[in-house]
Structure formats: structure tokens, C-alpha cells
Amino acid sequence: MGSDTSNKNYYIGVDVGTGSVRASLVDPSGQVSAICTQETQTWRDANDSRIFEQSTADIWAGIGKSIRGCLQQSQVDPAQIKGLGFDATCSLAVTDFEGEPVSVTKGQTLGKHGERNVILWADHRAEKEAELINGTGSVVLDYVGGTMSLEMEVPKILWLKNNMDPSLFSKCQFFDLPDFLTYQATRDNARSSCSLTCKCSYVPKSGWQKEFFNQIGLGELVEREYAQIGAKEGEVLIAGMPVGEGLSKKAAEELGLLPGTPVGSALIDAYAGWLGTVAARYTKDGVLSEEAPSIAESGHRLAAVAGTSTCHIVQSPEGVFVNGVWGPYKDPILNGWWMNEGGQSSTGQLIDFMLKNHAAYPEAVKLAKEQDKNVHVFIQDLLETLRKEGNHETLTELTKDLHIYPDFHGNRSPIADPRMRGSIVGLQLDASLTSLALTYHATLLSIALQTRHILASLNDAGHNLTAIFLSGGQARNLPLMQLFADVCDVPVVLPKDCDQAVCLGSAMLGRLAHEFAQEEEEMGKKRIGEMKERQAERLWGIMVEMTPPGTLIAPSCTPKEKRLLDAKYKIFLETIDIQKRWRKEMEEAGVVA
């Protein structure tokens, strides 16, 4: 390694996604020097499609391999790693009070020590528990758009209480996965404002709600002063604030880093995506925007983190209540600021499902391989050929009579109904490559239409969103990005590297933790209150400094296509009304209990 980097500081961001762990080694300018990914395991139940389980031991081992991989690639000395940040999916991790994993699998192993101790975010086993919670009228519902999702942590904890031996339940402690990672790294039980307010029913300004927990049957949490879910007074940290004394000796050995390396309070993965994208300047027609964005500008930028599912994050100086959209959450990232979170339960997953379950998909894969193309590129090229052969101006015109409603895995927002299901109108007796291509484009369009539905709901409630800053794997699909811009009629800004934005956000947490830890050392004591007062300004400054410029995709549809897209959106909304009406009619007929 050259002498010019031997004394350079670096930060590591760790992103725990749905199917993998990724670590990035980042310098203070935001330049990624190394990146390493390890797959993680998910267990499904062949007899119950609702079940998704993972293992913290498997995840932590993947984190260790990923960090060591980054160090090996870059030949950076561990002493140069000045801070570490984590983000993860909003999944429920369960351990005993010594940190040993507790099984969440229904049956004889439930509540006992076992490898499968994570109920993944996508797990839908807690439907009845969520229905009970949503019938309480509790104030906690006001801060999740009026309806609590069964993907959140309290319904899952209640499911465990209802299915576990009481003597075993009392021995459990429960973490939103990002907070488990900082606990595993430091053995400090401090929880993050992001996890608690966004996923664990911690109400802004008033904290845990005693009446709520007693009402739903989790009074034990109250009686034990919330020891099982953490966050006693003084233990809630805002993003990037140092957790404990940094890496423990054991964790440092497991990760290949030095003991005491500062660890920043963690974020849910989508919020790390917000952190790593919304402060970007951007290029339009090859010209870079002149001024760095102010913190006020963040309120006009919707961050969409689009992978297996998609999350939509928006910040505001005051709380905005939006029916069917989670929040408003106070202080999830920046102290004093509020956030709302919309989302689509299945996007990348839906695209894969629609392709792989089509009869012509194997043929498409074969032909794409022969042409040395990605299968998505092959299908997009086929669509363009079909458009020209049919003398259509646009792909929207080509697929105008095929309508797909995308909620195959329930609706997260703005309907907030896990019972919503997907639908396809316009099918023919056709299993050809042509049918596959048309289905593919109609699926992309359905995802874009639902994004418009979410954005419109946010703006109708009081937000003023004028751009989408998009990261995650779907950002590589440029035709989909253009659809987002055209359907939503706002520009879409793509990060320099769509796969690195979330890890970059986590690395920023590590940097802030390092800077605050340095100040603590100089002052000789922790001053959490003073840290919180300075946290927003400091973290936004880090975001502006470390976020690379993005690329702007402007809306470009013709007036004719705009009319077609508006008609598609009207049909999209009608499809929702029809499904609700049909379900009600079937329930009234006694078909559904």
C-alpha cells in the first residue's frame, strides 16, 4: 500500500439485508475502497408460507467474514478503522439475557436455545396479533399511520408470548435487528431511536405506553420495567451516537478490528439508504448542480430504497400524520426532525416471481445466455422489438390492455392491509416470449403506479416532495427508473453506485461515532445531552461531505403517454376499490369467517 494512504482514516459500514451481509470500507470523502458480501440463510416452512426465519449467529459470522474481506482487499491496517456503523432489516432478534440465541420456531424448540432466533421482517405469522393491536385504539397507532403492520416487532413479540411457555418467555430479551448488532458488538444494551420509534411502539416524547402493553397482554414487559425490550430512561441513542465503550474485546477478535473502535447507534436499512442518498448533489445533462443541499432541502426529497421490497422515507421539521403510512417518527435519524415511512412489501421479489413463474422464462434465460445478455436486458430488447413491430409509440401503449395490481404479499402502504392480494387483468391463452415480455413491463409499471400512490398520499397529507432519490438493486434497472419519473412526474436521482448507498450511510454512522468519541476523550466524560443537540448539524455535514454526486433522470413522456399513464393510475385505484368490495361481499356471504 502506498505511503499516501498508510495514515489515512477509514470507516466501515455494515448492511444486513434480507439475503446477505455486506461490508464497505469508506474513507472520509465517501470513496469506497473495498466491499465484501456474504450470503445469509433464511429458513422457510414448507407448510406455512408466512414463515421466514434467520439466525443471528449466521449473520454475525457473515459480518466477520465481510469485514475481514474488506481489510484483506484493501490491505488497510485495522488501526486505521476509526469507526463502525450497522444497519439491518427490521427483523426481531431474540436472545436470553446473556445474549445466547433463543429459538423462534413454533414447536418443541420454541423459547429454548436454538440457532433460528430471528423472525424476519417478511414473516407474516402475527396476523391475529396485529388485528388485536389494531382494535385497541391506542395512541401508538397514531404513529404508524393508524394501522400497525404485522411486520413490526410488537405483534411478533405478542405471537411469541401467545405460543411460548411463560417460563421461557420471561427469560427472553427482544431486539430490532440493528440494535442487536450494536449489542453484539459492544455488549451495551442501549437502543436506537430509529428502531424503537419506527418498529417497537416507542411513542415520540412519551416513550413506552404502559396501558397499551397491558391491554394487549404484554403487561409482563411493563412489570419488569421494559428490561426485555430495553430502552430504560437514558438508554435511547440517536443515529451515530457512540454505543458503550466501542467494540468489546470478544467482538473485536471476531471482526478482525481493534477493541474500543467506536460503534455508532444503528439504523434500519432503509433509513441508512436515506442517509447515503438524500444529501447528494446531482448531474443533469452532464452538468453538476452548483450548491450543496441544505438540511431544509431534505424535506423535498423522497428516499426510496428498492430491493426485495421498497421503503420510502421522507423527513420533515414537524410531524405529518398520513393515513396508512408509518410515522410520524421523531428523531429516527436527525435530532429534532420527524420522518414518515411508506413501503411496498414486494417489488424486486415480485419481478422475480412474475418472471420465474412464466412458462417462457427458461427459454428467455437460454436465449439471453446465448446472446451474452442479462435476462432483464434481453426482455427489454424484446419489448422494444415488439413496440416497433406493432407501430406503437411507447411501451405503455404496447401494454395498455394488461393491468397488474402488485400486492401479492399484502399492502404495506398507503392501504396498510396485509390481506390485499395481487391481480392480473388482460390475460390471453399465450405462454410465449411475447407474453413474458408484456407481463414483465406491466409488472414494472404496477410498481411505479404504486409508488405514485404512496407519493401522492404523502403530498396530500402535507409533505412537498419534488424528487425521488432511489438506491438499491432496482436502481440498476434504468427502464424502471424512467417509469418512476414518468408515472410520478418527478425527477429520479440515482446514486453513483446503487449497491453502496446503504453501506455508505452506515459508514457515516461510524464516522460520527468516532468524532463524538474523540470529543468524549478530550472532555473526559460523556455528555449525551450535548451530543444530541449537535447531532443533526454534525451528521448532515458528514452526509454532504461523503455522498457522491448522483445522476438525475427527468420525466420524458409525451402528452399521449401521459394520458395513458394517468388512465392506468385511475384503473390502479379502481382495482383497490373493487378488491375491497369483492372481499366484503364474500365475507357477508359467509365464505370467509
XYZ file of C-alpha atoms in Angstrom:
593
model
C 0.000 0.000 0.000
C 1.294 3.442 -0.887
C 2.565 5.786 1.798
C -0.147 8.297 0.929
C -2.813 6.046 2.489
C -0.902 4.441 5.339
C -2.053 7.065 7.841
C -5.499 7.613 6.362
C -8.641 7.143 8.433
C -11.355 4.736 7.281
C -14.836 3.786 8.412
C -16.708 0.533 7.947
C -20.413 0.353 7.161
C -22.190 -2.975 7.561
C -25.538 -3.614 5.864
C -27.530 -6.710 6.843
C -30.087 -7.220 4.110
C -32.723 -9.864 3.556
C -30.370 -12.385 1.945
C -26.836 -11.171 2.552
C -24.407 -9.200 4.680
C -22.284 -6.523 3.060
C -19.396 -4.503 4.494
C -17.859 -1.412 2.886
C -14.580 0.272 3.719
C -15.042 4.015 3.200
C -12.728 6.995 3.520
C -13.777 10.442 4.849
C -14.579 11.669 1.318
C -17.087 8.845 0.784
C -14.810 6.899 -1.549
C -15.380 3.148 -1.187
C -12.030 1.369 -1.003
C -13.316 -2.190 -0.596
C -16.597 -4.037 -0.421
C -17.299 -7.639 0.528
C -20.554 -9.605 0.627
C -21.578 -12.867 2.306
C -24.882 -14.642 1.790
C -27.073 -15.402 4.804
C -29.516 -18.234 5.323
C -33.304 -17.963 5.555
C -35.457 -20.857 6.730
C -38.957 -21.289 5.320
C -41.763 -23.633 6.374
C -42.994 -25.874 3.559
C -46.427 -25.995 5.221
C -46.740 -22.317 6.104
C -45.790 -19.646 3.551
C -45.932 -16.945 6.231
C -42.746 -18.149 7.962
C -39.323 -16.546 7.382
C -36.595 -17.190 9.982
C -32.900 -16.377 10.246
C -30.004 -16.761 12.694
C -28.015 -14.036 14.446
C -25.059 -16.439 14.677
C -25.123 -16.880 10.899
C -25.491 -13.140 10.369
C -22.673 -12.262 12.771
C -20.355 -14.812 11.162
C -21.133 -13.232 7.778
C -20.324 -9.788 9.180
C -16.942 -11.042 10.403
C -16.110 -12.579 7.021
C -17.208 -9.437 5.189
C -15.137 -7.072 7.333
C -12.057 -9.292 7.132
C -12.597 -9.485 3.373
C -12.551 -5.691 3.135
C -9.348 -5.465 5.158
C -7.715 -8.140 3.035
C -8.753 -6.496 -0.250
C -7.533 -3.059 0.780
C -4.539 -4.073 2.918
C -5.674 -1.407 5.377
C -4.399 -1.836 8.930
C -7.208 -2.410 11.485
C -5.768 0.516 13.456
C -6.860 2.798 10.598
C -10.517 1.799 11.102
C -11.784 4.648 13.267
C -15.496 3.865 13.401
C -18.063 1.172 12.655
C -21.739 1.526 11.774
C -24.512 -1.038 11.305
C -27.839 -1.150 9.550
C -30.171 -4.121 9.181
C -33.635 -5.197 8.201
C -36.335 -4.520 10.788
C -36.439 -8.140 11.956
C -36.988 -9.414 15.505
C -33.931 -10.987 17.154
C -34.476 -12.986 20.350
C -31.841 -13.931 22.934
C -31.637 -14.703 26.615
C -30.162 -12.140 28.979
C -26.658 -13.469 28.340
C -27.079 -12.848 24.638
C -27.476 -16.502 23.664
C -29.914 -17.166 20.781
C -33.444 -18.350 21.584
C -35.440 -20.319 19.005
C -38.470 -18.625 17.422
C -39.627 -21.751 15.556
C -43.067 -22.961 16.564
C -42.989 -26.382 18.188
C -40.932 -28.103 20.829
C -37.880 -25.862 20.356
C -39.752 -22.547 20.754
C -38.217 -20.491 23.559
C -35.240 -22.795 24.048
C -31.686 -22.146 22.933
C -31.553 -22.598 19.174
C -29.973 -21.246 16.018
C -33.120 -19.907 14.338
C -33.686 -16.882 16.581
C -34.733 -14.171 14.097
C -38.272 -13.592 12.819
C -37.533 -11.885 9.501
C -39.357 -8.679 8.573
C -41.248 -10.547 5.809
C -42.662 -13.104 8.263
C -46.461 -12.780 8.461
C -47.270 -15.207 11.280
C -48.537 -12.470 13.616
C -51.672 -11.526 11.658
C -54.098 -12.217 14.523
C -51.887 -10.346 16.967
C -51.757 -7.342 14.645
C -55.559 -7.416 14.318
C -55.864 -7.384 18.121
C -53.471 -4.447 18.387
C -55.285 -2.516 15.674
C -58.549 -2.867 17.584
C -57.206 -1.170 20.713
C -57.479 2.456 19.592
C -54.171 3.069 21.374
C -52.140 6.213 20.806
C -49.358 4.021 19.412
C -51.489 3.526 16.292
C -51.446 7.261 15.611
C -47.729 6.983 14.890
C -47.941 4.100 12.422
C -50.485 5.591 10.028
C -53.454 4.333 12.034
C -52.712 0.634 11.435
C -49.843 -1.411 12.854
C -48.241 -3.796 10.396
C -47.758 -7.436 11.320
C -44.178 -6.881 10.074
C -43.431 -4.743 13.151
C -41.891 -6.098 16.328
C -44.675 -5.864 18.916
C -47.089 -8.187 17.025
C -44.239 -10.689 16.704
C -43.370 -10.436 20.391
C -47.041 -10.972 21.225
C -47.099 -14.036 18.948
C -44.146 -15.431 20.891
C -45.923 -14.711 24.190
C -49.047 -16.499 22.939
C -47.150 -19.547 21.733
C -44.275 -19.910 24.181
C -44.067 -21.456 27.650
C -44.416 -18.461 30.043
C -41.315 -19.520 31.984
C -39.291 -19.388 28.777
C -40.799 -16.115 27.572
C -39.703 -14.396 30.771
C -36.080 -15.288 30.013
C -36.106 -13.597 26.601
C -34.916 -10.199 25.535
C -36.047 -8.778 22.228
C -34.170 -6.605 19.738
C -34.917 -4.982 16.448
C -32.031 -6.488 14.464
C -29.979 -3.251 14.067
C -29.928 -2.858 17.859
C -28.928 -6.484 18.322
C -25.861 -5.836 16.170
C -24.659 -2.916 18.314
C -25.372 -5.049 21.413
C -23.362 -7.937 19.976
C -20.542 -5.542 19.076
C -20.334 -3.695 22.390
C -22.380 -5.701 24.911
C -24.051 -2.381 25.720
C -27.849 -2.614 25.765
C -28.555 0.947 24.597
C -31.233 1.020 21.901
C -31.594 3.305 18.902
C -34.319 5.884 18.466
C -34.726 4.604 14.893
C -35.600 1.023 15.847
C -37.705 1.868 18.876
C -39.872 4.566 17.341
C -40.203 3.011 13.879
C -40.786 -0.647 14.763
C -41.289 -1.111 18.505
C -44.167 1.239 19.501
C -41.988 3.742 21.351
C -44.091 6.912 21.138
C -42.402 10.276 20.483
C -41.982 12.392 23.632
C -43.755 9.924 25.973
C -41.894 6.646 25.322
C -43.334 3.232 26.229
C -47.099 3.105 26.712
C -47.984 1.139 29.839
C -51.721 0.974 29.076
C -51.086 -0.350 25.583
C -48.900 -3.257 26.697
C -51.318 -4.180 29.491
C -54.256 -4.023 27.063
C -52.748 -6.436 24.513
C -51.448 -8.966 27.038
C -47.824 -7.912 27.335
C -48.097 -6.494 30.836
C -45.037 -8.506 31.809
C -42.891 -6.061 29.852
C -44.246 -3.224 31.989
C -43.846 -5.109 35.255
C -40.190 -5.716 34.507
C -39.621 -2.059 33.605
C -39.151 -2.925 29.940
C -35.947 -4.870 30.606
C -36.911 -7.354 27.886
C -37.173 -4.698 25.190
C -34.541 -2.281 26.502
C -34.527 1.466 26.478
C -34.867 2.422 30.083
C -34.520 6.153 30.629
C -31.247 7.479 29.192
C -30.585 4.436 27.020
C -32.117 5.680 23.752
C -29.487 6.982 21.326
C -29.902 8.879 18.060
C -28.162 7.764 14.875
C -24.383 7.653 15.053
C -24.044 8.451 18.754
C -21.383 6.182 20.317
C -22.670 2.951 21.850
C -20.976 1.979 25.112
C -17.188 1.862 25.045
C -16.963 0.688 21.465
C -16.096 -2.808 20.283
C -15.687 -5.358 23.058
C -12.554 -7.483 23.084
C -14.525 -10.558 22.001
C -16.314 -8.776 19.164
C -13.077 -7.143 18.000
C -11.437 -10.555 17.715
C -14.418 -11.909 15.787
C -14.438 -8.982 13.352
C -10.680 -8.506 12.955
C -10.744 -4.979 14.385
C -9.339 -3.282 17.477
C -11.117 -3.265 20.850
C -12.644 0.101 21.625
C -13.296 1.005 17.974
C -16.281 3.387 18.196
C -19.641 1.919 17.168
C -22.435 4.275 16.091
C -26.052 3.801 17.131
C -27.607 1.806 14.294
C -30.339 2.330 11.712
C -32.913 0.211 9.942
C -31.575 -0.484 6.439
C -33.974 1.808 4.590
C -33.040 4.700 6.864
C -29.355 4.073 6.155
C -30.322 4.327 2.484
C -31.850 7.745 3.194
C -28.622 8.717 4.955
C -26.489 7.649 1.997
C -28.502 9.349 -0.768
C -30.545 12.449 0.075
C -27.635 14.845 0.646
C -26.305 14.244 -2.871
C -25.746 16.864 -5.490
C -26.573 15.555 -8.948
C -25.667 15.826 -12.601
C -28.243 16.701 -15.244
C -27.222 16.553 -18.889
C -23.638 16.209 -17.712
C -23.720 19.373 -15.565
C -23.272 19.148 -11.781
C -25.689 21.090 -9.571
C -23.870 24.051 -8.089
C -24.807 24.208 -4.421
C -24.685 21.532 -1.744
C -28.190 20.892 -0.405
C -29.286 22.371 2.885
C -30.899 20.301 5.591
C -34.196 22.022 4.739
C -33.992 20.654 1.175
C -34.139 17.116 2.588
C -37.852 17.628 3.208
C -38.500 17.717 -0.541
C -36.566 14.537 -1.321
C -38.214 11.121 -1.044
C -35.623 8.408 -0.455
C -36.674 5.089 -1.956
C -34.599 2.042 -1.052
C -35.620 -0.570 -3.580
C -34.523 -4.171 -3.286
C -36.585 -7.236 -2.388
C -39.149 -4.788 -1.067
C -39.128 -0.995 -1.224
C -39.183 1.572 1.568
C -39.989 5.257 1.063
C -38.553 7.697 3.623
C -39.283 11.417 3.925
C -38.112 13.890 6.565
C -39.933 16.962 7.861
C -39.332 19.598 10.554
C -42.726 18.825 12.118
C -44.692 15.608 12.410
C -47.035 14.875 9.481
C -49.777 12.295 10.038
C -50.512 10.246 6.909
C -53.194 7.557 6.884
C -51.707 4.184 6.005
C -48.126 5.468 6.133
C -45.902 4.743 9.120
C -44.963 7.613 11.380
C -44.538 10.367 12.076
C -41.426 9.192 13.895
C -39.393 11.661 15.938
C -35.577 11.607 15.843
C -35.116 8.392 13.848
C -32.013 9.855 12.153
C -31.577 13.569 12.859
C -32.324 15.010 16.268
C -35.388 17.256 16.227
C -36.628 16.049 12.839
C -39.565 13.790 12.016
C -39.960 11.093 9.396
C -42.652 9.103 7.617
C -42.090 5.731 6.007
C -44.114 4.270 3.190
C -43.380 0.957 1.599
C -44.138 -1.833 -0.816
C -43.915 -5.334 0.664
C -42.794 -6.967 -2.567
C -41.079 -5.255 -5.514
C -37.839 -6.920 -6.603
C -39.308 -10.118 -5.214
C -42.451 -9.570 -7.314
C -40.473 -9.034 -10.516
C -38.583 -12.285 -9.935
C -41.806 -14.119 -9.118
C -43.600 -12.948 -12.252
C -40.659 -13.888 -14.469
C -39.735 -17.227 -12.945
C -43.312 -18.484 -12.839
C -43.943 -17.769 -16.521
C -43.746 -20.742 -18.875
C -41.414 -18.904 -21.276
C -38.836 -17.881 -18.647
C -36.463 -20.859 -19.191
C -36.403 -20.058 -22.910
C -35.671 -16.385 -22.148
C -32.772 -17.352 -19.864
C -31.372 -19.685 -22.556
C -31.569 -17.070 -25.314
C -30.164 -14.344 -23.069
C -27.176 -16.529 -22.258
C -26.601 -17.276 -25.937
C -26.625 -13.524 -26.638
C -24.417 -12.821 -23.597
C -27.088 -10.621 -22.025
C -28.688 -10.276 -18.647
C -32.211 -11.745 -18.897
C -33.754 -8.367 -17.987
C -31.830 -6.708 -20.822
C -32.913 -9.469 -23.195
C -36.579 -8.945 -22.288
C -36.249 -5.167 -22.581
C -34.758 -5.558 -26.062
C -37.625 -7.882 -26.991
C -40.120 -5.290 -25.776
C -38.527 -2.659 -27.980
C -38.756 -5.006 -30.968
C -42.433 -5.673 -30.232
C -43.089 -1.945 -29.909
C -41.589 -1.221 -33.306
C -43.297 -4.173 -34.986
C -46.664 -3.066 -33.597
C -46.028 0.546 -34.607
C -46.583 1.721 -31.022
C -45.102 4.990 -29.794
C -44.310 3.672 -26.323
C -44.222 0.510 -24.227
C -47.140 1.926 -22.244
C -49.203 1.823 -25.431
C -47.933 -1.700 -26.155
C -49.203 -2.935 -22.757
C -52.206 -0.650 -22.377
C -54.703 -3.529 -22.028
C -52.707 -5.546 -19.490
C -53.237 -4.410 -15.899
C -51.377 -5.850 -12.907
C -52.074 -4.988 -9.289
C -48.842 -5.713 -7.337
C -49.859 -6.584 -3.752
C -49.113 -10.308 -3.999
C -47.716 -10.158 -0.425
C -50.159 -7.686 1.092
C -50.091 -3.892 1.148
C -47.738 -2.040 3.455
C -48.877 1.463 2.494
C -50.910 3.530 1.977
C -53.713 0.934 2.364
C -51.922 -0.814 5.259
C -53.734 -4.101 4.702
C -51.796 -7.410 4.677
C -54.847 -9.134 3.194
C -54.587 -7.284 -0.122
C -53.654 -9.599 -2.974
C -52.326 -9.239 -6.488
C -54.384 -9.429 -9.645
C -53.895 -9.589 -13.415
C -56.462 -8.386 -15.927
C -55.943 -8.877 -19.662
C -54.539 -12.408 -19.831
C -54.642 -14.386 -23.073
C -54.067 -18.018 -23.971
C -50.441 -17.190 -24.593
C -47.347 -18.670 -22.948
C -44.833 -17.264 -25.441
C -41.845 -14.977 -25.036
C -44.128 -12.150 -26.152
C -46.443 -12.828 -23.209
C -43.442 -12.938 -20.859
C -42.197 -9.568 -22.122
C -45.593 -7.884 -21.815
C -46.067 -9.309 -18.299
C -42.625 -8.067 -17.289
C -43.295 -4.498 -18.401
C -46.769 -4.468 -16.854
C -45.205 -5.609 -13.573
C -42.673 -2.768 -13.643
C -45.472 -0.340 -14.417
C -47.557 -1.630 -11.494
C -44.661 -0.980 -9.097
C -44.288 2.558 -10.463
C -48.038 3.186 -10.153
C -47.972 2.094 -6.518
C -45.016 4.420 -5.910
C -47.176 7.248 -7.290
C -49.956 6.205 -4.901
C -47.580 6.461 -1.938
C -46.043 9.764 -3.066
C -49.498 11.268 -3.663
C -50.659 10.179 -0.207
C -47.633 11.843 1.392
C -48.107 15.097 -0.501
C -51.858 15.166 0.110
C -51.185 14.951 3.854
C -48.816 17.917 3.899
C -45.429 16.909 2.535
C -43.992 18.683 -0.504
C -41.966 16.071 -2.369
C -40.390 17.123 -5.644
C -37.868 14.344 -6.339
C -37.185 10.664 -5.640
C -33.662 9.690 -4.549
C -33.511 5.977 -5.275
C -30.980 3.348 -4.213
C -30.826 -0.425 -4.006
C -30.670 -3.127 -6.632
C -33.635 -1.853 -8.642
C -31.729 1.355 -9.439
C -29.744 -0.678 -12.000
C -32.965 -1.157 -13.988
C -32.926 2.108 -15.961
C -36.208 1.471 -17.825
C -37.894 1.064 -14.424
C -36.268 4.294 -13.209
C -37.623 6.143 -16.239
C -41.055 4.673 -15.491
C -40.844 6.042 -11.943
C -40.025 9.514 -13.279
C -42.784 9.424 -15.898
C -45.509 7.848 -13.752
C -44.812 10.005 -10.681
C -43.998 13.096 -12.777
C -40.925 13.953 -10.682
C -37.207 13.534 -11.383
C -35.444 10.447 -10.057
C -31.885 10.832 -8.776
C -29.704 7.715 -8.817
C -26.605 7.386 -6.605
C -23.134 6.936 -8.025
C -23.357 3.256 -7.083
C -26.810 1.912 -6.275
C -25.404 -1.007 -4.277
C -23.243 1.133 -1.986
C -25.657 3.807 -0.741
C -26.939 1.836 2.264
C -23.460 0.731 3.388
C -22.261 4.295 2.869
C -24.978 5.507 5.232
C -23.810 3.038 7.864
C -20.206 4.138 7.421
C -21.358 7.703 8.137
C -22.680 6.445 11.486
C -19.224 5.086 12.244
C -17.629 8.407 11.398
C -19.965 10.391 13.657
C -19.363 7.898 16.484
C -15.611 8.372 16.043
C -15.849 12.161 16.123
C -18.054 12.159 19.205
C -15.853 9.558 20.915
C -12.805 11.738 20.304
C -14.568 14.660 21.946
C -15.605 12.491 24.893
C -11.999 11.515 25.411
C -10.910 15.136 25.356
C -13.697 16.167 27.759
C -13.141 13.176 29.996
C -16.814 12.239 30.243
C -19.912 11.573 28.183
C -22.318 14.418 27.607
C -25.227 12.741 25.884
C -27.452 15.799 26.045
C -24.844 17.987 24.357
C -24.236 15.318 21.729
C -27.935 15.200 20.872
C -28.066 18.974 20.475
C -25.230 18.888 17.925
C -26.075 15.560 16.287
C -28.285 16.808 13.425
C -25.936 19.509 12.197
C -22.886 17.251 12.521
C -24.451 14.279 10.768
C -25.887 16.366 7.925
C -22.423 17.881 7.376
C -20.953 14.382 7.164
C -23.680 13.379 4.688
C -22.945 16.340 2.406
C -19.211 15.655 2.543
C -19.385 11.897 1.994
C -22.264 11.483 -0.514
C -21.026 11.271 -4.136
C -22.989 13.148 -6.814
C -25.903 11.254 -8.331
C -27.469 11.279 -11.798
C -30.866 12.851 -12.480
C -33.458 11.154 -14.695
C -36.161 13.640 -15.686
C -39.732 12.808 -16.715
C -39.808 12.484 -20.500
C -43.151 11.030 -21.564
C -45.131 12.521 -24.427
C -48.580 14.047 -23.825
C -50.153 10.882 -25.260
C -48.205 8.613 -22.920
C -49.036 10.901 -20.008
C -52.750 10.406 -20.752
C -52.246 6.632 -20.886
C -50.322 6.627 -17.615
C -52.993 8.745 -15.922
C -55.634 6.288 -17.164
C -53.542 3.392 -15.858
C -53.346 5.098 -12.467
C -57.116 5.599 -12.377
C -57.584 1.889 -13.115
C -54.993 1.064 -10.431
C -57.066 2.921 -7.827
C -60.297 1.329 -9.078
C -58.687 -2.102 -8.698
C -58.161 -1.398 -4.998
C -61.802 -0.412 -4.534
C -63.016 -3.467 -6.456
C -60.905 -5.857 -4.408
C -62.143 -4.393 -1.134
C -65.730 -4.559 -2.331
C -65.411 -8.143 -3.545
C -63.817 -9.237 -0.276
C -66.615 -7.586 1.698
C -69.262 -9.292 -0.438
C -67.648 -12.700 0.067
C -67.367 -12.142 3.815
C -71.005 -11.126 4.005
C -71.936 -14.242 2.048
C -70.261 -16.313 4.750
C -67.474 -17.694 2.571
C -64.820 -16.079 4.776
C -65.155 -16.329 8.554
